Amino acid sequence: MDKKRIRNFSIIAHIDHGKSTLADRILEMTKTVEKREMQEQLLDSMDIERERGITIKLNSVQLEYKAKDGETYTFHLIDTPGHVDFSYEVSRSLAACEGAILVVDATQGVEAQTLANVYLALDNDLEIIPVINKMDLPSADVDRTKEEIENTIGLETSDAPLISAKTGLNVEDVLEAIVAKIPYPQDADDEAPLRALIFDSYYDKYLGVVMSIRIKQGTIKVGDKIRLMAAGVEHEVTEVGVKTPKILKTEKLEAGEVGWIAASIKTIKDINVGDTITNALNPAKEPLPGYKKMKPMVYCGIYPMDTNKYQDFKEALEKIELSDSSLVYEPETSQALGFGFRCGFLGLLHMEVIQERLEREYNLALIATAPSVIYKVYLTDKTMIEIDNPAMMPDPQKVDHIEEPFVNVKIMTPKEYVGDLMNLCQQKLGVYKDLEYVDDQRMILIYDMPLAEIIFDFFNKLKSISKGYASFEYELIGYRESNLVKMDILLNGDMVDAFSMIVNKQFAYHRGAALTKKLKELIPRQNFEVPIQAAIGNKILARETIKAYRKDVIWKLHAADISRKKKLFEKQKEGKKRMKEIGSVEVPQEAFIAVLKLD
Ligand code: GTP
């Protein structure tokens, strides 16, 4: 293949600015997908992605474009997610490209994640093509959007395509700009020793592990013996191909191309996204630069409702890890919930998505404990321990002080919401840093804030205060000392480790009262009275009581009313399935989720 006719690119944008819609139009206009096969947001293949309307996993597709210069070009389009939690996926796809299309919604302008994604693209030395989208909407403001792109990003916008991804208006200009501006793979030499970057992988029942790869140098074909350079293992290639987006088998993949390979690999642990594949008989000297591994920011314990499902749960985690290497987990036991895993995530949305995927794709009923960040606990004996699980907090007598992770938060907002957003940041214990103008309408608010306060419902509050207009991004800046305590919940006098949380002392009373009240609503009556208490050490902060139900409730039914009685039993049985027996008390699954949603 003539390398000069290859273009590898990603589409980057702030969430909802129209990446997936643009990708759909491109597939349609290049006739990669026939119109009748066209399903909206074709690249979003996970059910959760379609339902939530967001892209989570990157996806790649090969397409052919006949340009105005009369030549046919091969494009590899790699879709990326827009949400702040998934920037890891973005940097992975960018590492496989030479260029990026930056989609900016003309009704919204530049937003926090637009900037964050641009920085990732610049880190990877990509050519960035700004594209202004949603031109069909009356509120589209081209001048302001261009000005924002030039002021905040410094990209030239005079010939930026003005498009509507929805109607297809001017989308052809984007295709032409890709041909004209994005460089072809320069150092792609088919004869050089093989070096291919694994940028994604998933497990297929028949093929084993399927890896998405970008060939930087060399050629790969069926029958080749390959070596994964970091893992140090060797396998024989059984299939290679491209996605169009259908899975298409080919004979080989050459330098500059993006595609997939399978090598009957069943040991999932061997595959690390970011690893380099080389030929075992003619190996490359150096692997490609991998990308830096993201550190999880949020941890929680996840347990199967049914303890017999532990093994299934473990296998499901291994498979999900394959396609999402930012997920980390290790076995953990809880007195209340039995055997499970402590899992680490990049953020709260990431956590929700993984949980949902586990439940849906692997048919598991799960319970998650309250999320936690990693705390540094300095002990009186001058040692320090890191804990990501409140239950592991040492005896307060032994603790000298505790540090928690702080982040620098940048909130981009129309200026009328600045006052209310500053209040929100204050409530969240934010430390004011700066306020900058983007243009005469919009501002950037900058705060330092405990990460833990961001994972507790910050996003939802920000969106509701700003009617959806504000956006934010954050970056870890280090650890700072805070006045933190561990708060426990006691059910019928027994501490439930799964409910324990580390909170700022200022919030302890409020959260304790709110949580006991919530649990009282959610835990059904038992045949004895159940006190619910929130406590710090021996000190009780709040208490609620669930009254006992009257045992004879069923027998009061009319004796002839057997079917009704049966129904009642059935209902109780159904309810039981989603209940977890904790000590002597039955707790419904919702109770565990309630901890997360607490104010
Ligand atoms: P994520 O995948 O979640 O990051 O979002 P995205 O950037 O892929 O956005 P998506 O393509 O899902 O579009 C978001 C919403 O904007 C959808 O409801 C689209 O129908 C709509 N949309 C996208 N492009 C246009 C456009 O040109 N005009 C109009 N009117 N709506 C558009």
XYZ file of C-alpha atoms and ligand atoms in Angstrom:
631
model
C 0.000 0.000 0.000
C 1.204 3.497 -0.833
C 1.943 5.081 2.551
C 1.258 8.531 1.150
C -2.403 7.606 0.858
C -2.842 6.568 4.495
C -4.308 8.926 7.084
C -4.674 7.869 10.716
C -6.720 10.211 12.863
C -8.959 10.586 15.888
C -11.853 12.840 16.586
C -11.591 14.714 19.857
C -14.117 16.996 21.541
C -15.800 17.960 24.739
C -18.642 15.600 25.633
C -21.740 16.022 23.436
C -20.120 18.317 20.913
C -20.839 15.760 18.206
C -17.892 13.395 17.732
C -19.928 10.251 17.304
C -22.387 11.990 15.006
C -19.533 13.233 12.823
C -18.035 9.742 12.749
C -21.398 8.383 11.600
C -21.591 10.953 8.777
C -18.065 10.139 7.670
C -18.865 6.426 7.532
C -21.975 7.185 5.556
C -20.371 9.623 3.102
C -17.487 7.300 2.351
C -20.051 4.525 1.872
C -18.244 2.473 4.446
C -21.654 1.615 5.758
C -24.731 1.475 3.551
C -27.450 3.845 4.616
C -29.874 1.066 5.446
C -27.321 -0.518 7.764
C -26.686 2.790 9.401
C -27.649 2.783 12.997
C -27.200 5.966 14.876
C -23.832 6.227 16.557
C -22.470 3.150 14.979
C -19.143 3.284 16.680
C -20.736 3.284 20.109
C -21.216 -0.436 20.285
C -21.767 -1.036 23.969
C -25.385 -0.963 25.118
C -24.508 1.434 27.902
C -22.951 3.810 25.388
C -26.087 3.929 23.287
C -28.363 4.361 26.282
C -26.363 7.059 27.952
C -25.425 8.640 24.616
C -21.767 8.773 25.541
C -18.717 7.111 24.124
C -16.739 5.057 26.594
C -14.525 2.710 24.637
C -12.504 3.802 21.713
C -13.266 2.067 18.473
C -11.441 2.053 15.189
C -12.559 1.657 11.617
C -10.918 1.612 8.195
C -12.506 3.505 5.326
C -11.758 4.527 1.778
C -12.170 8.075 0.539
C -11.971 9.213 -3.058
C -10.699 12.750 -2.762
C -11.157 15.675 -5.100
C -7.613 15.141 -6.370
C -8.883 11.895 -7.913
C -6.863 9.634 -5.598
C -8.352 7.106 -3.178
C -7.127 7.371 0.395
C -7.300 4.853 3.215
C -8.431 6.442 6.458
C -8.250 4.879 9.866
C -10.664 6.636 12.143
C -10.326 6.058 15.840
C -13.211 7.247 17.976
C -12.510 8.521 21.487
C -14.587 9.310 24.553
C -15.103 12.886 25.713
C -15.735 12.544 29.442
C -13.022 13.536 31.885
C -12.924 10.039 33.387
C -11.924 8.505 30.101
C -9.004 10.661 29.066
C -6.898 7.526 29.403
C -8.712 6.055 26.428
C -8.160 9.285 24.545
C -4.403 9.264 25.019
C -4.291 5.627 23.908
C -6.046 6.293 20.646
C -4.007 9.401 19.993
C -0.805 7.401 20.243
C -1.959 5.458 17.172
C -2.594 8.555 15.021
C -0.887 11.336 13.113
C -3.709 13.822 13.396
C -6.873 14.784 15.234
C -10.081 16.514 14.284
C -11.136 18.845 17.053
C -14.913 19.216 17.069
C -16.251 22.313 18.797
C -19.983 22.910 19.210
C -20.743 26.393 17.852
C -23.532 26.872 20.385
C -21.254 26.100 23.344
C -17.757 27.148 22.370
C -14.578 25.833 23.915
C -15.138 23.841 27.113
C -12.946 22.335 29.785
C -12.566 18.966 28.136
C -11.920 20.531 24.737
C -8.774 21.993 26.234
C -7.766 18.836 28.090
C -8.071 16.779 24.888
C -6.118 19.315 22.874
C -3.262 19.071 25.362
C -3.271 15.286 24.985
C -3.127 15.660 21.206
C -0.256 18.152 21.459
C 1.604 15.757 23.775
C 1.431 13.240 20.950
C 2.633 15.755 18.327
C -0.552 15.495 16.334
C -1.744 17.837 13.601
C -5.005 19.319 14.905
C -7.805 20.371 12.556
C -10.461 22.515 14.250
C -14.004 21.899 13.005
C -16.984 23.985 14.056
C -20.127 21.892 14.457
C -23.905 22.320 14.868
C -24.106 25.072 12.261
C -27.735 24.067 11.623
C -28.762 25.470 15.016
C -29.932 29.089 15.130
C -27.858 29.722 18.257
C -24.592 28.770 16.500
C -22.107 31.591 17.075
C -19.214 31.139 14.678
C -17.311 34.314 15.480
C -17.301 33.722 19.198
C -16.361 30.072 18.809
C -13.486 30.931 16.486
C -12.288 33.621 18.843
C -12.324 31.178 21.756
C -10.410 28.566 19.784
C -7.781 31.123 18.816
C -7.534 32.699 22.282
C -7.487 29.606 24.447
C -5.932 27.009 22.148
C -3.994 29.147 19.714
C -5.165 27.312 16.603
C -5.683 29.140 13.325
C -9.413 28.981 12.419
C -9.736 30.971 9.195
C -10.276 27.849 7.091
C -11.900 25.670 9.762
C -14.805 23.712 8.219
C -18.201 24.993 9.398
C -20.318 21.868 9.548
C -23.451 20.210 10.767
C -22.633 16.637 11.648
C -26.348 16.086 11.929
C -27.379 17.197 8.433
C -24.058 16.459 6.722
C -23.488 20.116 5.770
C -19.840 20.663 4.729
C -18.676 17.342 6.156
C -16.845 16.809 2.875
C -14.617 19.754 3.788
C -13.518 17.771 6.817
C -12.574 14.799 4.612
C -10.595 17.073 2.297
C -8.848 18.718 5.247
C -7.804 15.286 6.496
C -6.194 14.550 3.138
C -4.551 17.957 2.889
C -3.380 18.543 6.443
C -2.827 15.317 8.323
C 0.591 13.847 7.555
C 0.870 10.331 6.203
C 2.829 7.845 8.380
C 6.351 9.070 7.685
C 8.634 6.373 9.048
C 6.464 3.445 7.935
C 8.928 0.913 6.508
C 7.453 -2.495 5.629
C 10.883 -4.132 5.622
C 12.032 -2.950 9.060
C 11.704 -5.283 12.082
C 8.094 -5.322 13.254
C 6.992 -2.786 15.846
C 3.250 -2.569 16.508
C 1.528 -0.725 19.325
C -1.343 -2.479 21.110
C -3.865 0.262 21.837
C -6.876 -1.841 22.758
C -7.900 -5.442 23.294
C -10.937 -7.561 24.054
C -11.767 -11.199 24.576
C -13.569 -13.235 21.949
C -14.904 -16.703 22.699
C -13.539 -18.195 19.481
C -10.462 -16.133 18.672
C -9.168 -15.622 22.204
C -7.694 -12.209 22.903
C -8.132 -9.829 19.955
C -5.716 -6.889 19.933
C -6.200 -3.585 18.134
C -2.829 -2.504 16.829
C -1.102 0.272 14.964
C 1.828 -0.988 12.911
C 4.584 1.559 13.108
C 7.173 -0.490 11.211
C 7.323 -3.875 9.518
C 4.595 -6.256 8.409
C 2.504 -8.813 10.251
C 0.737 -11.818 8.698
C -0.971 -15.053 9.615
C 1.536 -17.651 10.775
C 4.081 -15.129 12.056
C 5.623 -15.843 15.396
C 5.237 -12.711 17.474
C 6.663 -11.572 20.765
C 5.006 -9.175 23.203
C 8.023 -7.173 24.254
C 7.000 -6.159 27.802
C 5.290 -9.440 28.693
C 8.106 -11.463 27.097
C 5.753 -14.126 25.720
C 5.528 -15.537 22.201
C 2.518 -16.620 20.153
C 1.653 -17.546 16.585
C -0.665 -15.211 14.690
C -3.884 -16.994 13.694
C -5.797 -14.122 12.106
C -5.263 -10.519 11.090
C -7.704 -7.988 9.733
C -9.320 -4.598 9.804
C -12.679 -3.273 10.945
C -14.898 -1.639 8.361
C -16.641 -1.547 10.986
C -17.440 -5.182 10.318
C -14.632 -7.505 11.285
C -12.826 -8.221 8.015
C -9.992 -10.733 7.689
C -6.990 -9.801 5.580
C -3.731 -11.565 4.780
C -1.452 -9.072 6.385
C -1.127 -5.644 7.914
C 1.658 -3.309 6.847
C 3.502 -0.383 8.321
C 1.260 2.631 8.841
C -1.920 0.581 9.092
C -4.377 0.117 11.930
C -6.091 -3.241 12.396
C -6.477 -6.245 14.658
C -4.748 -9.550 15.235
C -5.553 -12.723 17.130
C -3.083 -15.406 18.181
C -5.181 -17.923 20.146
C -4.148 -16.174 23.337
C -6.155 -17.413 26.288
C -3.983 -16.062 29.074
C -5.426 -12.646 29.471
C -2.657 -11.525 31.799
C -0.113 -11.566 28.941
C -1.735 -8.656 27.163
C -0.966 -5.134 28.211
C -2.364 -2.272 26.276
C 0.633 -0.067 25.422
C 2.935 -3.062 24.891
C 4.851 -3.440 21.618
C 4.511 -6.483 19.374
C 7.558 -7.575 17.429
C 8.521 -10.547 15.282
C 10.110 -13.309 17.385
C 12.493 -14.339 14.573
C 13.516 -10.812 13.615
C 12.886 -8.755 16.734
C 13.112 -4.979 16.985
C 15.781 -3.690 19.348
C 13.636 -1.187 21.194
C 9.931 -1.232 22.041
C 7.808 1.778 21.115
C 7.411 4.342 23.845
C 4.418 3.099 25.875
C 2.090 5.613 27.357
C 2.078 6.436 30.984
C -0.196 4.291 33.056
C -2.967 6.209 34.750
C -3.281 5.867 38.475
C -6.746 5.149 39.783
C -8.229 8.015 41.777
C -11.241 6.332 43.339
C -11.585 2.969 45.018
C -14.496 0.902 46.204
C -15.183 -2.671 47.224
C -17.383 -4.707 44.895
C -19.001 -7.939 46.048
C -21.255 -10.486 44.403
C -24.710 -10.618 46.025
C -24.535 -14.377 45.772
C -21.316 -15.616 47.368
C -21.271 -18.602 44.982
C -20.639 -16.201 42.104
C -17.196 -15.167 43.320
C -15.359 -17.128 40.607
C -17.620 -15.779 37.837
C -17.044 -12.294 39.146
C -13.288 -12.773 39.091
C -13.351 -13.973 35.483
C -15.574 -11.079 34.460
C -13.102 -8.601 35.971
C -10.226 -10.226 34.089
C -12.093 -9.862 30.813
C -13.080 -6.261 31.423
C -9.527 -5.425 32.391
C -8.457 -6.547 28.920
C -10.348 -3.759 27.240
C -9.862 -1.304 30.079
C -6.388 -1.432 31.481
C -7.067 1.530 33.748
C -9.133 -0.748 35.978
C -7.207 -2.247 38.895
C -8.466 -4.735 41.466
C -7.354 -7.071 44.197
C -9.182 -9.557 46.407
C -10.715 -8.238 49.595
C -12.940 -9.626 52.303
C -15.572 -7.770 54.218
C -17.235 -9.008 57.377
C -20.526 -7.789 56.044
C -20.286 -8.731 52.396
C -17.951 -11.727 52.235
C -15.439 -12.228 49.420
C -15.058 -9.569 46.752
C -12.555 -7.206 45.173
C -11.226 -3.771 45.962
C -11.365 -1.970 42.627
C -9.692 1.258 41.534
C -11.179 3.640 38.955
C -10.242 6.873 37.221
C -13.381 8.589 38.474
C -16.945 8.103 39.569
C -18.423 7.745 36.098
C -15.792 5.162 35.270
C -16.817 3.306 38.423
C -20.495 3.365 37.503
C -19.822 2.235 33.965
C -17.673 -0.714 35.035
C -20.249 -1.794 37.572
C -22.972 -1.593 35.003
C -20.931 -3.522 32.447
C -20.220 -6.254 34.997
C -23.888 -6.578 35.813
C -25.131 -6.540 32.241
C -22.456 -8.223 30.187
C -21.721 -10.890 32.781
C -25.116 -11.128 34.375
C -23.901 -10.554 37.915
C -25.756 -8.980 40.833
C -23.245 -6.844 42.709
C -22.955 -4.599 45.733
C -20.500 -1.721 45.824
C -19.292 0.025 48.958
C -18.922 3.787 49.304
C -16.130 5.122 47.079
C -12.930 6.291 48.678
C -9.749 8.055 47.614
C -6.267 7.008 48.836
C -5.442 8.545 52.210
C -1.989 8.849 53.707
C -2.245 8.077 57.390
C 0.717 9.183 59.524
C 0.961 7.191 62.712
C 2.269 8.269 66.086
C 5.226 5.873 65.654
C 6.334 8.062 62.687
C 5.408 5.506 60.027
C 2.936 6.162 57.218
C 0.383 3.842 55.645
C -1.735 4.379 52.545
C -5.328 3.278 52.759
C -8.031 3.190 50.126
C -10.575 1.431 52.319
C -12.080 3.161 55.348
C -12.371 -0.185 57.116
C -8.565 -0.361 57.243
C -8.260 2.872 59.199
C -6.141 2.271 62.309
C -7.287 3.040 65.823
C -7.594 6.863 66.164
C -5.256 6.722 69.189
C -2.450 5.621 66.888
C -3.037 8.272 64.240
C -0.979 11.424 64.249
C -2.510 13.094 61.216
C -4.083 12.238 57.853
C -3.408 13.642 54.393
C -5.769 13.461 51.454
C -5.325 14.042 47.707
C -6.072 17.554 46.463
C -6.871 18.481 42.912
C -6.692 21.706 40.979
C -10.124 22.222 39.465
C -10.795 24.427 36.451
C -14.441 25.257 35.908
C -15.453 26.908 32.668
C -18.786 28.681 32.939
C -20.993 31.460 31.577
C -20.345 34.369 33.904
C -23.854 34.549 35.406
C -23.246 31.317 37.334
C -19.909 32.331 38.817
C -21.371 33.395 42.177
C -23.319 30.185 42.776
C -20.441 28.037 41.615
C -18.098 29.805 44.010
C -20.517 28.952 46.818
C -20.513 25.339 45.728
C -16.714 25.234 45.727
C -16.665 26.817 49.163
C -19.073 24.192 50.506
C -16.830 21.554 49.029
C -13.915 22.977 51.033
C -12.318 24.469 47.933
C -9.490 26.982 48.252
C -9.946 29.877 45.799
C -7.053 30.350 43.380
C -8.066 32.451 40.421
C -10.770 33.748 38.115
C -9.998 34.325 34.430
C -11.937 35.637 31.463
C -12.231 33.484 28.331
C -14.176 36.200 26.512
C -16.810 38.709 27.622
C -19.350 35.916 28.295
C -17.400 33.187 29.944
C -14.984 32.677 32.781
C -12.680 30.062 34.214
C -12.862 29.551 37.974
C -9.859 27.904 39.543
C -9.892 26.162 42.927
C -7.861 23.643 44.879
C -10.166 21.069 46.397
C -10.078 17.688 48.123
C -10.584 14.985 45.490
C -12.993 13.232 47.864
C -15.360 16.187 47.647
C -15.387 15.938 43.874
C -16.338 12.305 43.876
C -19.260 13.084 46.157
C -21.808 14.494 43.762
C -19.821 17.522 42.581
C -20.560 16.935 38.907
C -24.342 16.760 39.351
C -24.413 19.906 41.480
C -22.248 21.825 39.034
C -24.533 20.865 36.185
C -27.716 21.739 38.025
C -26.429 25.110 39.253
C -25.272 26.104 35.765
C -28.255 24.568 33.929
C -25.789 22.255 32.232
C -23.540 25.013 30.877
C -20.519 24.760 33.144
C -17.863 22.122 32.585
C -14.831 21.183 34.613
C -11.618 19.266 34.578
C -9.182 18.518 37.339
C -5.671 17.395 37.896
C -4.021 15.915 40.937
C -1.690 18.352 42.701
C -0.604 16.320 45.719
C -1.480 15.529 49.319
C -2.478 17.952 52.058
C -3.324 17.497 55.689
C -7.043 17.529 56.488
C -9.161 17.104 59.553
C -10.498 13.660 58.745
C -12.287 11.041 60.802
C -13.655 7.588 60.156
C -17.381 7.332 60.569
C -19.009 3.940 61.148
C -22.548 2.752 60.811
C -23.908 0.249 63.332
C -26.914 -1.886 62.550
C -28.432 -3.439 65.626
C -25.180 -2.707 67.435
C -22.955 -4.384 64.810
C -20.573 -2.263 62.776
C -21.123 -2.720 59.027
C -17.697 -2.302 57.461
C -19.162 -1.726 54.023
C -20.810 1.487 55.226
C -17.764 2.982 56.931
C -16.474 6.183 55.409
C -13.752 8.742 55.949
C -15.165 12.247 56.157
C -14.033 15.712 57.005
C -14.942 16.304 60.647
C -16.975 19.315 59.589
C -19.357 17.091 57.633
C -19.430 14.094 59.957
C -22.551 15.016 61.890
C -24.503 16.053 58.825
C -23.567 12.989 56.779
C -24.171 10.665 59.745
C -27.660 12.049 60.293
C -28.531 11.946 56.606
C -27.262 8.418 56.181
C -29.055 6.923 59.180
C -32.253 8.566 58.009
C -31.819 7.220 54.505
C -31.073 3.715 55.753
C -34.176 3.795 57.895
C -36.221 4.402 54.762
C -34.499 1.692 52.786
C -34.146 -1.181 55.228
C -37.446 -3.013 55.634
C -38.852 -3.825 59.025
C -37.549 -7.016 60.579
C -39.214 -9.033 63.293
C -37.273 -7.153 65.943
C -36.400 -3.535 66.511
C -33.242 -2.388 64.699
C -31.322 0.677 65.833
C -29.205 2.398 63.156
C -26.382 4.499 64.524
C -23.649 6.657 63.048
C -20.547 6.820 65.219
C -17.000 8.092 65.402
C -15.172 5.638 67.643
C -17.430 5.270 70.672
C -19.204 8.533 70.117
C -22.681 8.219 68.622
C -23.495 11.058 66.223
C -26.961 10.094 65.086
C -29.537 7.401 65.650
C -32.688 6.156 63.978
C -34.795 3.109 64.821
C -36.586 0.718 62.537
C -39.618 -0.603 64.381
C -40.320 -4.334 64.390
C -43.135 -5.527 62.140
C -46.020 -7.410 63.617
C -45.528 -11.097 63.130
C -49.169 -11.923 62.559
C -49.586 -9.732 59.513
C -50.010 -12.633 57.121
C -52.281 -14.702 59.277
C -54.742 -11.885 59.425
C -55.640 -12.531 55.821
C -58.841 -14.354 55.272
C -58.231 -18.086 55.378
C -59.776 -18.594 51.949
C -57.540 -16.036 50.376
C -54.833 -18.549 49.617
C -53.745 -17.127 46.269
C -53.182 -13.729 47.739
C -51.121 -15.256 50.488
C -49.088 -17.118 47.932
C -48.455 -13.934 46.033
C -47.264 -12.263 49.160
C -44.790 -15.075 49.760
C -43.596 -14.892 46.167
C -43.057 -11.194 46.531
C -41.087 -11.666 49.696
C -38.951 -14.290 47.996
C -38.313 -11.961 45.075
C -37.347 -9.204 47.487
C -34.973 -11.548 49.271
C -32.888 -12.055 46.168
C -31.694 -8.471 46.301
C -31.213 -8.525 50.071
C -27.985 -9.131 51.862
C -28.011 -10.630 55.323
C -25.764 -8.533 57.512
C -25.408 -9.901 61.020
C -29.017 -10.410 61.946
C -30.413 -7.742 59.636
C -31.467 -8.000 55.999
C -30.295 -5.020 53.958
C -31.457 -4.293 50.414
C -28.959 -3.514 47.673
C -30.255 0.049 47.333
C -28.972 0.817 50.816
C -25.389 0.420 49.644
C -25.963 2.650 46.661
C -27.612 5.276 48.877
C -24.288 5.882 50.584
C -22.906 7.162 47.286
C -25.747 9.500 46.532
C -25.666 11.123 49.914
C -25.322 14.835 50.206
P -19.654 11.570 23.604
O -19.533 10.385 22.708
O -20.547 11.278 24.736
O -18.367 12.156 24.012
O -20.440 12.700 22.787
P -20.190 13.081 21.293
O -19.258 14.227 21.253
O -19.883 11.865 20.501
O -21.583 13.671 20.863
P -22.703 12.995 19.971
O -22.246 12.757 18.587
O -23.279 11.865 20.735
O -23.726 14.222 19.887
C -24.322 14.788 21.041
C -25.697 15.336 20.689
O -25.571 16.416 19.780
C -26.581 14.311 20.005
O -27.892 14.489 20.491
C -26.496 14.695 18.528
O -27.656 14.329 17.819
C -26.334 16.181 18.613
N -25.599 16.711 17.441
C -24.399 16.333 16.981
N -24.039 17.050 15.893
C -25.056 17.925 15.659
C -25.306 18.949 14.685
O -24.510 19.215 13.786
N -26.456 19.637 14.810
C -27.365 19.387 15.788
N -28.476 20.109 15.799
N -27.188 18.443 16.708
C -26.047 17.713 16.663
